[in-house]
Amino acid sequence: DAKTTQPPSMDCAEGRAANLPCNHSTISGNEYVYWYRQIHSQGPQYIIHGLKNNETNEMASLIITEDRKSSTLILPHATLRDTAVYYCIVRGLAGNDMRFGAGTRLTVKP
Amino acid sequence: DTGVSQDPRHKITKRGQNVTFRCDPISEHNRLYWYRQTLGQGPEFLTYFQNEAQLEKSRLLSDRFSAERPKGSFSTLEIQRTEQGDSAMYLCASSLGTGGQPQHFGDGTRLSIL
């Protein structure tokens, strides 16, 4: 499975959009991009995933570049409750595990 | 609540004791996964089941670790002869087995070894 690179930490002002980048330059054609977040003392929470096209759901939007070598998770109006560690993971259809890296610690500030 | 359920949420035991954790997946999910997470790290994959079959167990940390899913529904993870280094959060996840479906995680069992 391809590896991902994320900044270790980011800050965002409450009410503003949070844009979390992820590089996955060795991604293969059949590998999906998944985003999870983890709030202290809870399990990882699934946010969104995509293959090639941009995706949007009630939590976030996922923008994948045309060459699929990077992606951005967008939280359109960040709240204090969005403070968490955000993980970007790539995994193919045949993959069994989610390989979590260190993630990005997002801090939303009032 | 129809999410993944884990029991107990916290377990404190003495070194050398055996412990068992239970995971109840989302009801229609045929795949079930176990992970371990230590402080400051992301979750680390241990094993997974498709229905009752354990299809990957080479990444269980040692032969003291074992998992079962006897009827293809709930699963148990057992650690025998616990050691200090086993202190961690043990997470369970489940998914549908088709086409890139995401895994959904429970809130874990936190194990503390005295």
CSV table of N, CA and C in Angstrom, one decimal, chain B:
chain,number,residue,atom,x,y,z
B,1,ASP,N,-28.1,2.5,19.7
B,1,ASP,CA,-26.8,2.8,19.0
B,1,ASP,C,-26.5,1.6,18.1
B,2,THR,N,-26.2,1.8,16.8
B,2,THR,CA,-26.0,0.7,15.9
B,2,THR,C,-24.5,0.6,15.5
B,3,GLY,N,-23.6,1.2,16.2
B,3,GLY,CA,-22.2,1.2,15.9
B,3,GLY,C,-21.5,0.0,16.4
B,4,VAL,N,-20.2,0.0,16.3
B,4,VAL,CA,-19.4,-1.1,16.8
B,4,VAL,C,-19.3,-0.9,18.4
B,5,SER,N,-19.6,-2.0,19.1
B,5,SER,CA,-19.6,-2.0,20.5
B,5,SER,C,-18.4,-2.8,21.1
B,6,GLN,N,-17.7,-2.3,22.0
B,6,GLN,CA,-16.6,-3.0,22.7
B,6,GLN,C,-16.8,-3.1,24.2
B,7,ASP,N,-16.4,-4.2,24.7
B,7,ASP,CA,-16.6,-4.4,26.2
B,7,ASP,C,-15.5,-5.2,26.7
B,8,PRO,N,-14.9,-4.8,27.9
B,8,PRO,CA,-15.2,-3.6,28.6
B,8,PRO,C,-14.5,-2.4,28.0
B,9,ARG,N,-14.8,-1.2,28.5
B,9,ARG,CA,-14.1,0.0,28.0
B,9,ARG,C,-12.8,0.1,28.7
B,10,HIS,N,-12.7,-0.4,29.9
B,10,HIS,CA,-11.4,-0.3,30.6
B,10,HIS,C,-11.2,-1.6,31.3
B,11,LYS,N,-9.9,-2.0,31.3
B,11,LYS,CA,-9.5,-3.3,32.0
B,11,LYS,C,-8.2,-3.0,32.7
B,12,ILE,N,-8.2,-3.3,34.0
B,12,ILE,CA,-6.9,-3.2,34.8
B,12,ILE,C,-6.7,-4.5,35.3
B,13,THR,N,-5.4,-5.0,35.1
B,13,THR,CA,-5.1,-6.4,35.6
B,13,THR,C,-3.6,-6.4,36.0
B,14,LYS,N,-3.3,-7.5,36.7
B,14,LYS,CA,-1.9,-7.7,37.1
B,14,LYS,C,-1.2,-8.4,36.0
B,15,ARG,N,0.1,-8.1,35.9
B,15,ARG,CA,1.0,-8.8,35.0
B,15,ARG,C,0.9,-10.3,35.2
B,16,GLY,N,0.8,-11.1,34.1
B,16,GLY,CA,0.7,-12.5,34.1
B,16,GLY,C,-0.7,-13.1,34.0
B,17,GLN,N,-1.7,-12.2,34.2
B,17,GLN,CA,-3.1,-12.6,34.1
B,17,GLN,C,-3.5,-12.7,32.6
B,18,ASN,N,-4.6,-13.5,32.4
B,18,ASN,CA,-5.2,-13.5,31.0
B,18,ASN,C,-6.3,-12.5,31.0
B,19,VAL,N,-6.5,-11.9,29.8
B,19,VAL,CA,-7.6,-11.0,29.6
B,19,VAL,C,-8.3,-11.3,28.3
B,20,THR,N,-9.6,-11.0,28.3
B,20,THR,CA,-10.4,-11.2,27.1
B,20,THR,C,-11.3,-10.0,26.8
B,21,PHE,N,-11.3,-9.6,25.6
B,21,PHE,CA,-12.1,-8.4,25.2
B,21,PHE,C,-13.2,-8.9,24.2
B,22,ARG,N,-14.3,-8.2,24.2
B,22,ARG,CA,-15.4,-8.6,23.3
B,22,ARG,C,-15.7,-7.4,22.3
B,23,CYS,N,-16.0,-7.8,21.1
B,23,CYS,CA,-16.4,-6.8,20.1
B,23,CYS,C,-17.7,-7.3,19.4
B,24,ASP,N,-18.7,-6.4,19.4
B,24,ASP,CA,-19.9,-6.6,18.6
B,24,ASP,C,-19.9,-5.7,17.4
B,25,PRO,N,-19.8,-6.2,16.2
B,25,PRO,CA,-19.7,-5.4,15.0
B,25,PRO,C,-21.1,-4.8,14.6
B,26,ILE,N,-21.1,-3.9,13.6
B,26,ILE,CA,-22.3,-3.5,13.0
B,26,ILE,C,-23.0,-4.7,12.4
B,27,SER,N,-24.3,-4.9,12.6
B,27,SER,CA,-24.9,-6.2,12.3
B,27,SER,C,-24.8,-6.7,10.9
B,28,GLU,N,-24.8,-5.9,9.9
B,28,GLU,CA,-24.7,-6.5,8.6
B,28,GLU,C,-23.3,-6.6,8.0
B,29,HIS,N,-22.3,-6.2,8.9
B,29,HIS,CA,-20.9,-6.3,8.4
B,29,HIS,C,-20.3,-7.7,8.6
B,30,ASN,N,-19.7,-8.2,7.5
B,30,ASN,CA,-19.2,-9.5,7.5
B,30,ASN,C,-17.7,-9.5,7.9
B,31,ARG,N,-17.0,-8.4,7.8
B,31,ARG,CA,-15.6,-8.3,8.2
B,31,ARG,C,-15.4,-7.6,9.5
B,32,LEU,N,-14.5,-8.2,10.3
B,32,LEU,CA,-14.2,-7.7,11.6
B,32,LEU,C,-12.7,-7.6,11.8
B,33,TYR,N,-12.2,-6.5,12.3
B,33,TYR,CA,-10.8,-6.3,12.5
B,33,TYR,C,-10.4,-5.9,13.9
B,34,TRP,N,-9.2,-6.3,14.3
B,34,TRP,CA,-8.7,-5.9,15.6
B,34,TRP,C,-7.4,-5.1,15.3
B,35,TYR,N,-7.3,-4.0,16.1
B,35,TYR,CA,-6.1,-3.1,16.1
B,35,TYR,C,-5.7,-2.9,17.5
B,36,ARG,N,-4.4,-2.4,17.6
B,36,ARG,CA,-3.9,-2.0,18.9
B,36,ARG,C,-3.3,-0.6,18.7
B,37,GLN,N,-3.6,0.3,19.7
B,37,GLN,CA,-3.1,1.6,19.7
B,37,GLN,C,-2.3,2.0,21.0
B,38,THR,N,-1.1,2.3,20.8
B,38,THR,CA,-0.3,2.8,22.0
B,38,THR,C,-0.3,4.3,22.0
B,39,LEU,N,0.1,4.9,23.1
B,39,LEU,CA,0.0,6.3,23.3
B,39,LEU,C,0.8,7.1,22.3
B,40,GLY,N,0.1,8.0,21.6
B,40,GLY,CA,0.8,8.9,20.7
B,40,GLY,C,1.0,8.3,19.3
B,41,GLN,N,0.5,7.0,19.1
B,41,GLN,CA,0.7,6.4,17.8
B,41,GLN,C,-0.7,6.1,17.2
B,42,GLY,N,-0.7,5.9,15.9
B,42,GLY,CA,-1.9,5.5,15.2
B,42,GLY,C,-2.2,4.0,15.4
B,43,PRO,N,-3.4,3.6,15.2
B,43,PRO,CA,-3.7,2.2,15.4
B,43,PRO,C,-2.9,1.3,14.5
B,44,GLU,N,-2.6,0.1,15.1
B,44,GLU,CA,-1.8,-0.9,14.4
B,44,GLU,C,-2.6,-2.2,14.2
B,45,PHE,N,-2.7,-2.6,13.0
B,45,PHE,CA,-3.5,-3.8,12.6
B,45,PHE,C,-3.0,-5.0,13.3
B,46,LEU,N,-3.9,-5.9,13.8
B,46,LEU,CA,-3.5,-7.2,14.4
B,46,LEU,C,-4.0,-8.3,13.6
B,47,THR,N,-5.3,-8.4,13.3
B,47,THR,CA,-5.9,-9.5,12.6
B,47,THR,C,-7.3,-9.2,12.1
B,48,TYR,N,-7.8,-10.0,11.2
B,48,TYR,CA,-9.2,-9.8,10.7
B,48,TYR,C,-9.9,-11.1,10.3
B,49,PHE,N,-11.2,-11.0,10.3
B,49,PHE,CA,-12.1,-12.1,10.0
B,49,PHE,C,-13.0,-11.7,8.9
B,50,GLN,N,-13.3,-12.6,8.0
B,50,GLN,CA,-14.4,-12.5,7.1
B,50,GLN,C,-15.4,-13.6,7.5
B,51,ASN,N,-16.5,-13.2,8.0
B,51,ASN,CA,-17.5,-14.1,8.6
B,51,ASN,C,-16.7,-14.8,9.8
B,52,GLU,N,-16.7,-16.1,9.9
B,52,GLU,CA,-16.1,-16.7,11.0
B,52,GLU,C,-14.6,-17.1,10.7
B,53,ALA,N,-14.2,-16.9,9.5
B,53,ALA,CA,-12.8,-17.3,9.1
B,53,ALA,C,-11.8,-16.2,9.4
B,54,GLN,N,-10.8,-16.6,10.1
B,54,GLN,CA,-9.7,-15.6,10.4
B,54,GLN,C,-8.7,-15.7,9.2
B,55,LEU,N,-8.7,-14.6,8.4
B,55,LEU,CA,-8.0,-14.7,7.1
B,55,LEU,C,-6.6,-14.0,7.2
B,56,GLU,N,-6.3,-13.4,8.3
B,56,GLU,CA,-5.0,-12.8,8.5
B,56,GLU,C,-4.7,-12.8,10.0
B,57,LYS,N,-3.6,-13.4,10.3
B,57,LYS,CA,-3.2,-13.4,11.8
B,57,LYS,C,-1.7,-13.3,12.0
B,58,SER,N,-1.0,-13.1,10.9
B,58,SER,CA,0.4,-13.1,11.0
B,58,SER,C,0.9,-11.9,11.7
B,59,ARG,N,0.0,-10.9,11.9
B,59,ARG,CA,0.5,-9.7,12.5
B,59,ARG,C,0.0,-9.5,14.0
B,60,LEU,N,-0.6,-10.6,14.5
B,60,LEU,CA,-0.7,-10.7,15.9
B,60,LEU,C,0.6,-10.6,16.5
B,61,LEU,N,0.7,-9.9,17.7
B,61,LEU,CA,2.0,-9.5,18.2
B,61,LEU,C,2.9,-10.6,18.7
B,62,SER,N,2.2,-11.7,19.2
B,62,SER,CA,2.9,-12.8,19.7
B,62,SER,C,2.0,-14.0,19.8
B,63,ASP,N,2.5,-15.1,20.2
B,63,ASP,CA,1.5,-16.3,20.3
B,63,ASP,C,0.7,-16.2,21.6
B,64,ARG,N,0.9,-15.1,22.4
B,64,ARG,CA,0.0,-14.9,23.5
B,64,ARG,C,-1.3,-14.3,23.1
B,65,PHE,N,-1.3,-13.8,21.9
B,65,PHE,CA,-2.5,-13.1,21.4
B,65,PHE,C,-3.3,-14.1,20.5
B,66,SER,N,-4.6,-14.1,20.7
B,66,SER,CA,-5.5,-14.9,19.9
B,66,SER,C,-6.8,-14.3,19.8
B,67,ALA,N,-7.5,-14.6,18.7
B,67,ALA,CA,-8.8,-14.0,18.4
B,67,ALA,C,-9.7,-15.1,17.8
B,68,GLU,N,-11.0,-14.9,18.1
B,68,GLU,CA,-12.0,-15.8,17.6
B,68,GLU,C,-13.2,-15.0,17.2
B,69,ARG,N,-14.0,-15.7,16.3
B,69,ARG,CA,-15.3,-15.1,15.8
B,69,ARG,C,-16.1,-16.3,15.5
B,70,PRO,N,-16.5,-17.1,16.5
B,70,PRO,CA,-17.1,-18.4,16.3
B,70,PRO,C,-18.3,-18.5,15.4
B,71,LYS,N,-19.2,-17.6,15.5
B,71,LYS,CA,-20.4,-17.7,14.7
B,71,LYS,C,-20.5,-16.6,13.7
B,72,GLY,N,-19.4,-15.9,13.4
B,72,GLY,CA,-19.4,-14.9,12.4
B,72,GLY,C,-20.1,-13.6,12.8
B,73,SER,N,-20.4,-13.5,14.2
B,73,SER,CA,-21.0,-12.2,14.6
B,73,SER,C,-20.0,-11.5,15.5
B,74,PHE,N,-20.1,-11.7,16.9
B,74,PHE,CA,-19.2,-11.0,17.8
B,74,PHE,C,-17.8,-11.7,17.7
B,75,SER,N,-16.8,-11.0,18.2
B,75,SER,CA,-15.5,-11.6,18.3
B,75,SER,C,-14.9,-11.3,19.6
B,76,THR,N,-13.9,-12.2,20.0
B,76,THR,CA,-13.1,-12.0,21.2
B,76,THR,C,-11.7,-11.9,20.9
B,77,LEU,N,-10.9,-11.1,21.6
B,77,LEU,CA,-9.5,-11.0,21.6
B,77,LEU,C,-9.0,-11.4,22.9
B,78,GLU,N,-8.1,-12.4,23.0
B,78,GLU,CA,-7.5,-12.8,24.3
B,78,GLU,C,-6.0,-12.6,24.3
B,79,ILE,N,-5.6,-12.1,25.4
B,79,ILE,CA,-4.1,-12.0,25.7
B,79,ILE,C,-3.8,-12.9,26.9
B,80,GLN,N,-2.9,-13.8,26.7
B,80,GLN,CA,-2.5,-14.7,27.8
B,80,GLN,C,-1.2,-14.1,28.4
B,81,ARG,N,-1.1,-14.4,29.7
B,81,ARG,CA,0.1,-14.0,30.4
B,81,ARG,C,0.6,-12.6,30.1
B,82,THR,N,-0.3,-11.7,30.4
B,82,THR,CA,-0.1,-10.3,30.1
B,82,THR,C,1.2,-9.8,30.6
B,83,GLU,N,1.8,-8.8,29.8
B,83,GLU,CA,3.1,-8.2,30.2
B,83,GLU,C,2.8,-6.7,30.2
B,84,GLN,N,3.8,-6.0,30.8
B,84,GLN,CA,3.6,-4.5,30.9
B,84,GLN,C,3.4,-3.9,29.5
B,85,GLY,N,4.1,-4.4,28.6
B,85,GLY,CA,4.1,-3.8,27.2
B,85,GLY,C,2.7,-4.0,26.5
B,86,ASP,N,1.9,-4.8,27.1
B,86,ASP,CA,0.6,-5.0,26.5
B,86,ASP,C,-0.4,-3.9,26.8
B,87,SER,N,0.0,-3.0,27.7
B,87,SER,CA,-0.8,-1.8,28.0
B,87,SER,C,-1.1,-1.0,26.8
B,88,ALA,N,-2.3,-0.8,26.4
B,88,ALA,CA,-2.6,-0.1,25.1
B,88,ALA,C,-4.2,0.0,25.0
B,89,MET,N,-4.6,0.6,24.0
B,89,MET,CA,-6.0,0.6,23.6
B,89,MET,C,-6.2,-0.5,22.5
B,90,TYR,N,-7.2,-1.3,22.7
B,90,TYR,CA,-7.4,-2.4,21.7
B,90,TYR,C,-8.8,-2.0,21.0
B,91,LEU,N,-8.7,-1.8,19.7
B,91,LEU,CA,-9.8,-1.3,18.9
B,91,LEU,C,-10.3,-2.4,18.0
B,92,CYS,N,-11.6,-2.4,17.8
B,92,CYS,CA,-12.3,-3.3,16.9
B,92,CYS,C,-12.9,-2.4,15.8
B,93,ALA,N,-12.9,-3.0,14.6
B,93,ALA,CA,-13.6,-2.3,13.5
B,93,ALA,C,-14.4,-3.3,12.7
B,94,SER,N,-15.4,-2.9,12.0
B,94,SER,CA,-16.1,-3.8,11.1
B,94,SER,C,-16.4,-3.1,9.8
B,95,SER,N,-16.6,-3.9,8.7
B,95,SER,CA,-17.0,-3.3,7.4
B,95,SER,C,-17.7,-4.4,6.6
B,96,LEU,N,-18.4,-3.9,5.6
B,96,LEU,CA,-18.8,-4.7,4.5
B,96,LEU,C,-17.6,-5.2,3.7
B,97,GLY,N,-17.7,-6.4,3.2
B,97,GLY,CA,-16.5,-6.9,2.5
B,97,GLY,C,-16.3,-6.5,1.1
B,98,THR,N,-17.1,-5.6,0.6
B,98,THR,CA,-17.1,-5.3,-0.8
B,98,THR,C,-16.5,-3.9,-1.2
B,99,GLY,N,-15.8,-3.9,-2.3
B,99,GLY,CA,-15.5,-2.7,-3.0
B,99,GLY,C,-15.0,-1.5,-2.2
B,100,GLY,N,-14.0,-1.6,-1.4
B,100,GLY,CA,-13.4,-0.4,-0.8
B,100,GLY,C,-14.2,0.2,0.3
B,101,GLN,N,-15.2,-0.6,0.9
B,101,GLN,CA,-16.0,0.0,1.9
B,101,GLN,C,-15.2,0.3,3.2
B,102,PRO,N,-15.4,1.4,3.8
B,102,PRO,CA,-14.6,1.9,5.0
B,102,PRO,C,-14.9,1.0,6.2
B,103,GLN,N,-13.9,1.0,7.1
B,103,GLN,CA,-14.0,0.3,8.3
B,103,GLN,C,-14.6,1.3,9.4
B,104,HIS,N,-15.4,0.8,10.2
B,104,HIS,CA,-16.0,1.6,11.3
B,104,HIS,C,-15.6,1.1,12.6
B,105,PHE,N,-15.0,2.0,13.4
B,105,PHE,CA,-14.4,1.6,14.7
B,105,PHE,C,-15.3,1.8,15.9
B,106,GLY,N,-15.0,0.9,16.9
B,106,GLY,CA,-15.6,1.1,18.2
B,106,GLY,C,-14.7,2.0,19.0
B,107,ASP,N,-15.0,2.3,20.2
B,107,ASP,CA,-14.3,3.2,21.1
B,107,ASP,C,-13.2,2.5,21.9
B,108,GLY,N,-13.0,1.2,21.7
B,108,GLY,CA,-11.9,0.5,22.2
B,108,GLY,C,-12.0,0.0,23.6
B,109,THR,N,-11.1,-0.9,24.0
B,109,THR,CA,-10.9,-1.3,25.4
B,109,THR,C,-9.5,-0.8,25.8
B,110,ARG,N,-9.4,0.0,26.8
B,110,ARG,CA,-8.1,0.4,27.3
B,110,ARG,C,-7.6,-0.6,28.4
B,111,LEU,N,-6.5,-1.2,28.1
B,111,LEU,CA,-5.9,-2.2,29.0
B,111,LEU,C,-4.7,-1.6,29.7
B,112,SER,N,-4.8,-1.7,31.0
B,112,SER,CA,-3.6,-1.3,31.9
B,112,SER,C,-3.1,-2.4,32.7
B,113,ILE,N,-1.8,-2.7,32.6
B,113,ILE,CA,-1.2,-3.8,33.3
B,113,ILE,C,-0.4,-3.2,34.5
B,114,LEU,N,-0.7,-3.7,35.6
B,114,LEU,CA,-0.1,-3.2,36.8
B,114,LEU,C,1.2,-4.0,37.1
